[in-house]
Amino acid sequence: MEKYDVVIIGGGPAGLAAAISAHDKGAKVLIVEREASLGGILKQCIHDGFGLVRFGEKLSGPEYAERFIDEVKAKKIDYLLLAFVTKIERENSKFVLSIVTREGIKIFEANALVLATGCRERTARQVFIQGTRPSGIFTAGTAQHFVNLLGVMPCKKCVILGSGDIGLIMARRLTLEGAQVVGVYEAKDTPSGLTRNIMQCLNDFDIPLHLSTTVTRVFGNSRLEAVEISKVDSQMRPIKGTEEIIECDSLILSVGLIPENELAESVGVKSDGRAKGAVCDNTFMTNVDGVFTAGNATHVNDLVDYVSESGEIAGANAAAYKEKKRELTDVNADKNTLYIVPEKLDRNTDLSKVIMFFRSSHVMKNCTVILKVDGREVFKRRYQNLKPPEMERICVDFSGCALSKDSSVEFSIEEG
Amino acid sequence: MNIDKLNARLKKLFDGRVTATLTDDSIVLSGSLDRWDDIVLACKTAVDKKSGKHVVNDIVLNGREIPKTRVPSINDTSLDGLNVDVLVIGGGISGCSILRELTKWKISCLLVDKESDVACHASSRNDGEVHPGIDLNKGSLKQHYVLIGNEMYDKVCRELDVPFKRVGQYVGISKLWLKPFVRLYVLQRRLCGVKGTKIIGRRKLRKLQPGLNKKFKFAVFSPTAGCVCPYNLTIAYAENAVTNGAKISLNTFVSDMTVENGVIKSVVTNRGIIYPKIVVNAAGCFAEDVAKMAGDRFYSIHPRRGTNSILDKKTGGYVTAIAGIKGAKSTPNTKGGGILHTVHDNLLVGPNAVETYEKENFATDAESINGVFKKQSITSPLISKKDIITYFTGVRAPTFEEDFIIEKGHKTKNLVHCAGIQSPGLTTAPAVALDVSKMCVDMLGGAEVNKDFNPVRQGIPHLADMPLEERDRLIKQNPDYGVIVCRCEEVSKGEILDALNRTLSVPTVDGVKRRVRPGMGRCQGGFCMPLVTKIISEYQGCDLTSVVKGSEGSVINYSHTKEGK
């Protein structure tokens, strides 16, 4: 049984960044990746726009990943490919991992874990689309895998449901490959994706975006033949009488991402917070001592740059991890906040530079973000625009607040 | 049977638009009505079980076109001129189990099915319960076979290497005053031959199934109830039959028959004309059509839809058995559905029951799912629609008498009907297959026993369920077992290749999915579908664009990208 200080599960952007930062802190690190190469979902994101925050330049997904992969290789950090963690057990404060590989089951021991397991896409059935089960219904990521990695076209004429970023990117990609994108339909009354993607992927290609409209039914026995769309009310319930049938051979879904934490849950990690991912403190440690979370497994990010940043924080803290008592204070958020990460602060750590990510629960203009500890303001920033699709990052200094176990930390977004 | 009385009732109900006439073995209804539900009502009104006559429905549905049977487009001569001892029409659980039992004799057997795999209709679209038979009374074929079939399950599933768990069934009752009546009912069940059914009190129920409704005062527990994966069992029967010499031809549609002097001489298909000595009609919803072709239509099938939902495995602990409720208003002709902990540790919720004239309408609807959830939330308040990963609709094939028809043809001599099969048809199949195969052999005038018959089938190993040492050993023999393709169900490339390399190979995404489960998990194939598609294309040596989802024409990729060309 080989021993590592830190084992990182997932070789996507979060895992790669975590590995490098843990290594730089002197830890012996192993990355476990289930696919045949490192890079995670970036491998199939051949469009540009990655790295603007981090590198100040526009990179494609594979280019962005390559910078980290090169570093991992240069630093001779160990990694396993086509390796699948099937079991994690706790033995005397260490973690024992059983990993399925082509050579057999390998057992490793780790002092700390970083779970950088990413997220998965919500499916047609999970948004209650009714009707038959023909081929031609794909999540945007699946369609992207076919087009960008396997070089095949899964559609000729498609309808896209959901204005999430991958859906918008695929609208452009499929158009460039000669498919007809009839339109993008979004149940919400505002787009779910980044504004720059609405501009560059839809407007530039004259692809219509229909808000407050959803797909309710699919038709076709072998291949999809048509979809039924309906207008929805403010509660996103379809309005009777507004149904319209649109002929198409494909339905591409971009209806949300779900952090993948099934492995985390198997070791007792809780993911019951507002961010829907693994709940963590300011060191990105979960409720389970020694288990850290990073990237889209913590919350769904819209920029990979922030995924890398969370990986770095998690990796560095995992490298430094020693068993010690944690003293946690909850970060409470108001109803204008969709979520804030981290959801907890460990009073026994350095709280002078706490990186926090948040989203507003609805579109807000000219508003102020305020963080208060025991009623005292510790952070304040004005925003001209806040919207759920666009995540914001702040850095807060809590070091002067003398947090105690009775302290209350309140995050709010106020109009005006 | 008083036909005048019946006609008087029909006249009262439908104003003279429906009339009944008697034939040797049927009560035939004719006329025309505007609503399918009225046609069902008319035919139900005509049922007279004591007469031994079956209701045949010739009532025309006004203003609606009954959809034509979907048929494969392939046309070849692969079966042309074939002489077989027994031809089985229909590759569901009935047909496949009959085919396997027939291979115990030295006779030639062929099974045809119009779909691209076996178990495509009702046999893959049910809840997989192996019923204890508590809701059936003496006198019906269902009741006769359910007890024998249930007992056979351990042996059959052991032989065919199919997971089967006798998890037991709980029927929760919240009204304490019902207890004396239920006690009598349980006693009567025992007299009917059901083994082990008993009442368990509130405290014990709470301990055994803490996820069920806390308002249940007691429950009827049937320990013989179990669950099985219905399509796995059907596929296993089919594979074992093929191993023992039977032939299966898929994408094969029976379109006509030549019948002379009450004997089927030949059967016309899209793959050529077959010359069978005996024909077994196991065509599910299409059994009536086959009976008609054979000149032996003495019953009618009225399709009935049912929808089930599958929940994420995370919810598996809510109910670890089969559970349901006995309400005052139980829906007729269905056991009322329930919550079932499947052999794969998901929860299945359903089904409901809706009459339809469409035999192949498998489209789901929100109403069915909502209705089922509303009802089953009483069984366990823990279930939530948020945990649904998929849902599907199946169509049952009942007769108006709501009993099976397992008998030789009335007018046609070389025909055996295995029709009207609905719940508990999965449970009864092993027992029915024994009887039907014997009928066939009798009709052939006896046959030599097949001494080489091997009852044992080795299934595809599911490595995720194995102890790590064994898993390690298998991976070292075959490294592909160490490459995980489906992350949700932990299915390896080796298992997928095994599925493609079976005696009955169905190289489609669905064919693989039904055999080794990639795509059955919470991401529903989002991650693994492209990978499975690639593995199939490599195995078949065909282009990626040739791989289909399931049925003919279910193309996944149309062409190559500009760069991919």
PDB file of N, CA, C and O in Angstrom, chain B residues 119-174:
ATOM      1  N   ALA B 119     -37.944  -8.576 -24.871  1.00  0.00           N
ATOM      2  CA  ALA B 119     -38.426  -7.778 -23.727  1.00  0.00           C
ATOM      3  C   ALA B 119     -38.512  -6.292 -24.038  1.00  0.00           C
ATOM      4  O   ALA B 119     -38.048  -5.461 -23.268  1.00  0.00           O
ATOM      5  N   CYS B 120     -39.064  -5.933 -25.195  1.00  0.00           N
ATOM      6  CA  CYS B 120     -39.157  -4.509 -25.521  1.00  0.00           C
ATOM      7  C   CYS B 120     -40.478  -3.876 -25.085  1.00  0.00           C
ATOM      8  O   CYS B 120     -40.562  -2.679 -24.934  1.00  0.00           O
ATOM      9  N   HIS B 121     -41.501  -4.704 -24.926  1.00  0.00           N
ATOM     10  CA  HIS B 121     -42.789  -4.105 -24.549  1.00  0.00           C
ATOM     11  C   HIS B 121     -43.045  -4.318 -23.054  1.00  0.00           C
ATOM     12  O   HIS B 121     -42.236  -3.907 -22.235  1.00  0.00           O
ATOM     13  N   ALA B 122     -44.143  -5.037 -22.728  1.00  0.00           N
ATOM     14  CA  ALA B 122     -44.540  -5.120 -21.305  1.00  0.00           C
ATOM     15  C   ALA B 122     -43.460  -5.739 -20.425  1.00  0.00           C
ATOM     16  O   ALA B 122     -43.349  -5.404 -19.251  1.00  0.00           O
ATOM     17  N   SER B 123     -42.629  -6.618 -20.992  1.00  0.00           N
ATOM     18  CA  SER B 123     -41.644  -7.309 -20.157  1.00  0.00           C
ATOM     19  C   SER B 123     -40.479  -6.433 -19.713  1.00  0.00           C
ATOM     20  O   SER B 123     -39.689  -6.842 -18.872  1.00  0.00           O
ATOM     21  N   SER B 124     -40.362  -5.252 -20.294  1.00  0.00           N
ATOM     22  CA  SER B 124     -39.336  -4.351 -19.764  1.00  0.00           C
ATOM     23  C   SER B 124     -39.982  -3.122 -19.156  1.00  0.00           C
ATOM     24  O   SER B 124     -39.308  -2.202 -18.728  1.00  0.00           O
ATOM     25  N   ARG B 125     -41.294  -3.125 -19.125  1.00  0.00           N
ATOM     26  CA  ARG B 125     -41.983  -1.908 -18.685  1.00  0.00           C
ATOM     27  C   ARG B 125     -42.936  -2.242 -17.547  1.00  0.00           C
ATOM     28  O   ARG B 125     -44.091  -1.838 -17.544  1.00  0.00           O
ATOM     29  N   ASN B 126     -42.445  -3.056 -16.607  1.00  0.00           N
ATOM     30  CA  ASN B 126     -43.271  -3.364 -15.437  1.00  0.00           C
ATOM     31  C   ASN B 126     -42.422  -3.197 -14.193  1.00  0.00           C
ATOM     32  O   ASN B 126     -41.248  -2.838 -14.266  1.00  0.00           O
ATOM     33  N   ASP B 127     -43.018  -3.473 -13.031  1.00  0.00           N
ATOM     34  CA  ASP B 127     -42.306  -3.156 -11.785  1.00  0.00           C
ATOM     35  C   ASP B 127     -41.381  -4.263 -11.298  1.00  0.00           C
ATOM     36  O   ASP B 127     -40.624  -4.071 -10.352  1.00  0.00           O
ATOM     37  N   GLY B 128     -41.435  -5.433 -11.915  1.00  0.00           N
ATOM     38  CA  GLY B 128     -40.507  -6.495 -11.540  1.00  0.00           C
ATOM     39  C   GLY B 128     -40.866  -7.222 -10.260  1.00  0.00           C
ATOM     40  O   GLY B 128     -40.044  -7.918  -9.687  1.00  0.00           O
ATOM     41  N   GLU B 129     -42.115  -7.068  -9.841  1.00  0.00           N
ATOM     42  CA  GLU B 129     -42.491  -7.778  -8.607  1.00  0.00           C
ATOM     43  C   GLU B 129     -42.796  -9.247  -8.902  1.00  0.00           C
ATOM     44  O   GLU B 129     -43.480  -9.573  -9.864  1.00  0.00           O
ATOM     45  N   VAL B 130     -42.249 -10.109  -8.057  1.00  0.00           N
ATOM     46  CA  VAL B 130     -42.631 -11.515  -8.060  1.00  0.00           C
ATOM     47  C   VAL B 130     -43.701 -11.629  -6.976  1.00  0.00           C
ATOM     48  O   VAL B 130     -43.429 -11.509  -5.783  1.00  0.00           O
ATOM     49  N   HIS B 131     -44.943 -11.781  -7.437  1.00  0.00           N
ATOM     50  CA  HIS B 131     -46.089 -11.624  -6.548  1.00  0.00           C
ATOM     51  C   HIS B 131     -46.318 -12.822  -5.637  1.00  0.00           C
ATOM     52  O   HIS B 131     -46.147 -13.968  -6.055  1.00  0.00           O
ATOM     53  N   PRO B 132     -46.771 -12.547  -4.419  1.00  0.00           N
ATOM     54  CA  PRO B 132     -47.115 -13.651  -3.524  1.00  0.00           C
ATOM     55  C   PRO B 132     -48.481 -14.248  -3.870  1.00  0.00           C
ATOM     56  O   PRO B 132     -48.788 -15.368  -3.456  1.00  0.00           O
ATOM     57  N   GLY B 133     -49.293 -13.501  -4.593  1.00  0.00           N
ATOM     58  CA  GLY B 133     -50.610 -14.005  -4.985  1.00  0.00           C
ATOM     59  C   GLY B 133     -51.691 -13.776  -3.954  1.00  0.00           C
ATOM     60  O   GLY B 133     -52.701 -14.475  -3.939  1.00  0.00           O
ATOM     61  N   ILE B 134     -51.494 -12.774  -3.103  1.00  0.00           N
ATOM     62  CA  ILE B 134     -52.494 -12.589  -2.043  1.00  0.00           C
ATOM     63  C   ILE B 134     -53.794 -11.971  -2.533  1.00  0.00           C
ATOM     64  O   ILE B 134     -54.792 -12.013  -1.842  1.00  0.00           O
ATOM     65  N   ASP B 135     -53.771 -11.371  -3.685  1.00  0.00           N
ATOM     66  CA  ASP B 135     -54.982 -10.670  -4.111  1.00  0.00           C
ATOM     67  C   ASP B 135     -55.828 -11.477  -5.099  1.00  0.00           C
ATOM     68  O   ASP B 135     -56.710 -10.954  -5.734  1.00  0.00           O
ATOM     69  N   LEU B 136     -55.498 -12.749  -5.244  1.00  0.00           N
ATOM     70  CA  LEU B 136     -56.211 -13.538  -6.244  1.00  0.00           C
ATOM     71  C   LEU B 136     -57.010 -14.660  -5.590  1.00  0.00           C
ATOM     72  O   LEU B 136     -56.558 -15.276  -4.631  1.00  0.00           O
ATOM     73  N   ASN B 137     -58.191 -14.893  -6.130  1.00  0.00           N
ATOM     74  CA  ASN B 137     -59.033 -15.953  -5.592  1.00  0.00           C
ATOM     75  C   ASN B 137     -58.963 -17.209  -6.432  1.00  0.00           C
ATOM     76  O   ASN B 137     -58.600 -17.167  -7.611  1.00  0.00           O
ATOM     77  N   LYS B 138     -59.337 -18.306  -5.785  1.00  0.00           N
ATOM     78  CA  LYS B 138     -59.299 -19.596  -6.480  1.00  0.00           C
ATOM     79  C   LYS B 138     -60.170 -19.567  -7.724  1.00  0.00           C
ATOM     80  O   LYS B 138     -61.181 -18.872  -7.773  1.00  0.00           O
ATOM     81  N   GLY B 139     -59.787 -20.339  -8.687  1.00  0.00           N
ATOM     82  CA  GLY B 139     -60.631 -20.464  -9.865  1.00  0.00           C
ATOM     83  C   GLY B 139     -60.036 -19.801 -11.089  1.00  0.00           C
ATOM     84  O   GLY B 139     -60.390 -20.148 -12.212  1.00  0.00           O
ATOM     85  N   SER B 140     -59.126 -18.855 -10.909  1.00  0.00           N
ATOM     86  CA  SER B 140     -58.556 -18.211 -12.083  1.00  0.00           C
ATOM     87  C   SER B 140     -57.225 -18.868 -12.439  1.00  0.00           C
ATOM     88  O   SER B 140     -56.560 -19.460 -11.586  1.00  0.00           O
ATOM     89  N   LEU B 141     -56.860 -18.742 -13.701  1.00  0.00           N
ATOM     90  CA  LEU B 141     -55.548 -19.257 -14.124  1.00  0.00           C
ATOM     91  C   LEU B 141     -54.429 -18.462 -13.452  1.00  0.00           C
ATOM     92  O   LEU B 141     -53.395 -19.001 -13.094  1.00  0.00           O
ATOM     93  N   LYS B 142     -54.670 -17.166 -13.299  1.00  0.00           N
ATOM     94  CA  LYS B 142     -53.677 -16.317 -12.635  1.00  0.00           C
ATOM     95  C   LYS B 142     -53.339 -16.888 -11.269  1.00  0.00           C
ATOM     96  O   LYS B 142     -52.169 -17.008 -10.905  1.00  0.00           O
ATOM     97  N   GLN B 143     -54.383 -17.227 -10.505  1.00  0.00           N
ATOM     98  CA  GLN B 143     -54.158 -17.712  -9.145  1.00  0.00           C
ATOM     99  C   GLN B 143     -53.469 -19.071  -9.176  1.00  0.00           C
ATOM    100  O   GLN B 143     -52.561 -19.332  -8.394  1.00  0.00           O
ATOM    101  N   HIS B 144     -53.870 -19.924 -10.079  1.00  0.00           N
ATOM    102  CA  HIS B 144     -53.269 -21.250 -10.197  1.00  0.00           C
ATOM    103  C   HIS B 144     -51.766 -21.139 -10.460  1.00  0.00           C
ATOM    104  O   HIS B 144     -50.947 -21.780  -9.804  1.00  0.00           O
ATOM    105  N   TYR B 145     -51.425 -20.289 -11.411  1.00  0.00           N
ATOM    106  CA  TYR B 145     -50.018 -20.214 -11.824  1.00  0.00           C
ATOM    107  C   TYR B 145     -49.161 -19.347 -10.896  1.00  0.00           C
ATOM    108  O   TYR B 145     -47.957 -19.547 -10.804  1.00  0.00           O
ATOM    109  N   VAL B 146     -49.785 -18.372 -10.216  1.00  0.00           N
ATOM    110  CA  VAL B 146     -48.964 -17.456  -9.421  1.00  0.00           C
ATOM    111  C   VAL B 146     -48.290 -18.203  -8.261  1.00  0.00           C
ATOM    112  O   VAL B 146     -47.127 -17.950  -7.927  1.00  0.00           O
ATOM    113  N   LEU B 147     -49.004 -19.147  -7.680  1.00  0.00           N
ATOM    114  CA  LEU B 147     -48.422 -19.876  -6.550  1.00  0.00           C
ATOM    115  C   LEU B 147     -47.283 -20.787  -7.012  1.00  0.00           C
ATOM    116  O   LEU B 147     -46.211 -20.822  -6.401  1.00  0.00           O
ATOM    117  N   ILE B 148     -47.510 -21.488  -8.126  1.00  0.00           N
ATOM    118  CA  ILE B 148     -46.457 -22.383  -8.633  1.00  0.00           C
ATOM    119  C   ILE B 148     -45.268 -21.558  -9.119  1.00  0.00           C
ATOM    120  O   ILE B 148     -44.119 -21.860  -8.829  1.00  0.00           O
ATOM    121  N   GLY B 149     -45.593 -20.488  -9.868  1.00  0.00           N
ATOM    122  CA  GLY B 149     -44.525 -19.653 -10.434  1.00  0.00           C
ATOM    123  C   GLY B 149     -43.661 -19.037  -9.351  1.00  0.00           C
ATOM    124  O   GLY B 149     -42.427 -19.077  -9.430  1.00  0.00           O
ATOM    125  N   ASN B 150     -44.304 -18.494  -8.340  1.00  0.00           N
ATOM    126  CA  ASN B 150     -43.559 -17.865  -7.249  1.00  0.00           C
ATOM    127  C   ASN B 150     -42.562 -18.849  -6.628  1.00  0.00           C
ATOM    128  O   ASN B 150     -41.408 -18.512  -6.406  1.00  0.00           O
ATOM    129  N   GLU B 151     -43.037 -20.062  -6.398  1.00  0.00           N
ATOM    130  CA  GLU B 151     -42.153 -21.077  -5.784  1.00  0.00           C
ATOM    131  C   GLU B 151     -40.966 -21.435  -6.664  1.00  0.00           C
ATOM    132  O   GLU B 151     -39.912 -21.826  -6.183  1.00  0.00           O
ATOM    133  N   MET B 152     -41.174 -21.329  -7.984  1.00  0.00           N
ATOM    134  CA  MET B 152     -40.106 -21.723  -8.920  1.00  0.00           C
ATOM    135  C   MET B 152     -38.991 -20.688  -9.028  1.00  0.00           C
ATOM    136  O   MET B 152     -37.923 -20.977  -9.564  1.00  0.00           O
ATOM    137  N   TYR B 153     -39.247 -19.474  -8.539  1.00  0.00           N
ATOM    138  CA  TYR B 153     -38.321 -18.388  -8.823  1.00  0.00           C
ATOM    139  C   TYR B 153     -36.890 -18.579  -8.332  1.00  0.00           C
ATOM    140  O   TYR B 153     -35.943 -18.235  -9.027  1.00  0.00           O
ATOM    141  N   ASP B 154     -36.760 -19.158  -7.124  1.00  0.00           N
ATOM    142  CA  ASP B 154     -35.397 -19.327  -6.601  1.00  0.00           C
ATOM    143  C   ASP B 154     -34.569 -20.188  -7.545  1.00  0.00           C
ATOM    144  O   ASP B 154     -33.443 -19.853  -7.900  1.00  0.00           O
ATOM    145  N   LYS B 155     -35.181 -21.305  -7.961  1.00  0.00           N
ATOM    146  CA  LYS B 155     -34.451 -22.250  -8.806  1.00  0.00           C
ATOM    147  C   LYS B 155     -34.167 -21.639 -10.188  1.00  0.00           C
ATOM    148  O   LYS B 155     -33.037 -21.689 -10.683  1.00  0.00           O
ATOM    149  N   VAL B 156     -35.203 -21.070 -10.773  1.00  0.00           N
ATOM    150  CA  VAL B 156     -35.045 -20.509 -12.125  1.00  0.00           C
ATOM    151  C   VAL B 156     -33.964 -19.430 -12.136  1.00  0.00           C
ATOM    152  O   VAL B 156     -33.088 -19.410 -13.002  1.00  0.00           O
ATOM    153  N   CYS B 157     -34.006 -18.548 -11.160  1.00  0.00           N
ATOM    154  CA  CYS B 157     -33.042 -17.438 -11.145  1.00  0.00           C
ATOM    155  C   CYS B 157     -31.636 -17.932 -10.815  1.00  0.00           C
ATOM    156  O   CYS B 157     -30.656 -17.353 -11.267  1.00  0.00           O
ATOM    157  N   ARG B 158     -31.563 -19.004 -10.044  1.00  0.00           N
ATOM    158  CA  ARG B 158     -30.241 -19.584  -9.763  1.00  0.00           C
ATOM    159  C   ARG B 158     -29.675 -20.182 -11.054  1.00  0.00           C
ATOM    160  O   ARG B 158     -28.530 -19.934 -11.428  1.00  0.00           O
ATOM    161  N   GLU B 159     -30.521 -20.957 -11.739  1.00  0.00           N
ATOM    162  CA  GLU B 159     -30.068 -21.586 -12.992  1.00  0.00           C
ATOM    163  C   GLU B 159     -29.658 -20.551 -14.031  1.00  0.00           C
ATOM    164  O   GLU B 159     -28.673 -20.712 -14.735  1.00  0.00           O
ATOM    165  N   LEU B 160     -30.458 -19.478 -14.114  1.00  0.00           N
ATOM    166  CA  LEU B 160     -30.228 -18.505 -15.180  1.00  0.00           C
ATOM    167  C   LEU B 160     -29.308 -17.360 -14.742  1.00  0.00           C
ATOM    168  O   LEU B 160     -29.054 -16.437 -15.507  1.00  0.00           O
ATOM    169  N   ASP B 161     -28.836 -17.430 -13.505  1.00  0.00           N
ATOM    170  CA  ASP B 161     -27.889 -16.437 -12.986  1.00  0.00           C
ATOM    171  C   ASP B 161     -28.450 -15.015 -13.087  1.00  0.00           C
ATOM    172  O   ASP B 161     -27.828 -14.115 -13.656  1.00  0.00           O
ATOM    173  N   VAL B 162     -29.654 -14.863 -12.539  1.00  0.00           N
ATOM    174  CA  VAL B 162     -30.331 -13.566 -12.547  1.00  0.00           C
ATOM    175  C   VAL B 162     -30.590 -13.176 -11.094  1.00  0.00           C
ATOM    176  O   VAL B 162     -31.086 -13.986 -10.326  1.00  0.00           O
ATOM    177  N   PRO B 163     -30.229 -11.958 -10.706  1.00  0.00           N
ATOM    178  CA  PRO B 163     -30.474 -11.555  -9.310  1.00  0.00           C
ATOM    179  C   PRO B 163     -31.963 -11.590  -8.964  1.00  0.00           C
ATOM    180  O   PRO B 163     -32.803 -11.108  -9.744  1.00  0.00           O
ATOM    181  N   PHE B 164     -32.259 -12.193  -7.847  1.00  0.00           N
ATOM    182  CA  PHE B 164     -33.642 -12.275  -7.358  1.00  0.00           C
ATOM    183  C   PHE B 164     -33.601 -12.172  -5.849  1.00  0.00           C
ATOM    184  O   PHE B 164     -32.803 -12.834  -5.207  1.00  0.00           O
ATOM    185  N   LYS B 165     -34.420 -11.276  -5.326  1.00  0.00           N
ATOM    186  CA  LYS B 165     -34.436 -11.116  -3.862  1.00  0.00           C
ATOM    187  C   LYS B 165     -35.863 -11.255  -3.351  1.00  0.00           C
ATOM    188  O   LYS B 165     -36.762 -10.554  -3.835  1.00  0.00           O
ATOM    189  N   ARG B 166     -36.033 -12.159  -2.397  1.00  0.00           N
ATOM    190  CA  ARG B 166     -37.343 -12.284  -1.757  1.00  0.00           C
ATOM    191  C   ARG B 166     -37.412 -11.271  -0.625  1.00  0.00           C
ATOM    192  O   ARG B 166     -37.079 -11.561   0.509  1.00  0.00           O
ATOM    193  N   VAL B 167     -37.802 -10.059  -0.970  1.00  0.00           N
ATOM    194  CA  VAL B 167     -37.756  -8.967  -0.002  1.00  0.00           C
ATOM    195  C   VAL B 167     -39.026  -8.883   0.839  1.00  0.00           C
ATOM    196  O   VAL B 167     -39.044  -8.249   1.888  1.00  0.00           O
ATOM    197  N   GLY B 168     -40.092  -9.545   0.383  1.00  0.00           N
ATOM    198  CA  GLY B 168     -41.349  -9.487   1.124  1.00  0.00           C
ATOM    199  C   GLY B 168     -42.164  -8.256   0.770  1.00  0.00           C
ATOM    200  O   GLY B 168     -41.626  -7.259   0.295  1.00  0.00           O
ATOM    201  N   GLN B 169     -43.477  -8.396   0.974  1.00  0.00           N
ATOM    202  CA  GLN B 169     -44.368  -7.290   0.632  1.00  0.00           C
ATOM    203  C   GLN B 169     -45.194  -6.857   1.845  1.00  0.00           C
ATOM    204  O   GLN B 169     -45.747  -7.699   2.558  1.00  0.00           O
ATOM    205  N   TYR B 170     -45.243  -5.558   2.057  1.00  0.00           N
ATOM    206  CA  TYR B 170     -46.027  -5.004   3.166  1.00  0.00           C
ATOM    207  C   TYR B 170     -47.206  -4.228   2.595  1.00  0.00           C
ATOM    208  O   TYR B 170     -47.013  -3.392   1.720  1.00  0.00           O
ATOM    209  N   VAL B 171     -48.402  -4.529   3.090  1.00  0.00           N
ATOM    210  CA  VAL B 171     -49.538  -3.687   2.744  1.00  0.00           C
ATOM    211  C   VAL B 171     -49.961  -2.986   4.027  1.00  0.00           C
ATOM    212  O   VAL B 171     -50.419  -3.626   4.977  1.00  0.00           O
ATOM    213  N   GLY B 172     -49.744  -1.692   4.058  1.00  0.00           N
ATOM    214  CA  GLY B 172     -49.996  -0.931   5.279  1.00  0.00           C
ATOM    215  C   GLY B 172     -51.458  -0.544   5.405  1.00  0.00           C
ATOM    216  O   GLY B 172     -52.110  -0.192   4.423  1.00  0.00           O
ATOM    217  N   ILE B 173     -51.969  -0.622   6.635  1.00  0.00           N
ATOM    218  CA  ILE B 173     -53.369  -0.259   6.880  1.00  0.00           C
ATOM    219  C   ILE B 173     -53.405   0.697   8.075  1.00  0.00           C
ATOM    220  O   ILE B 173     -52.811   0.425   9.117  1.00  0.00           O
ATOM    221  N   SER B 174     -54.098   1.808   7.898  1.00  0.00           N
ATOM    222  CA  SER B 174     -54.055   2.826   8.953  1.00  0.00           C
ATOM    223  C   SER B 174     -55.297   2.814   9.846  1.00  0.00           C
ATOM    224  O   SER B 174     -55.358   3.544  10.815  1.00  0.00           O
TER     225      SER B 174
END
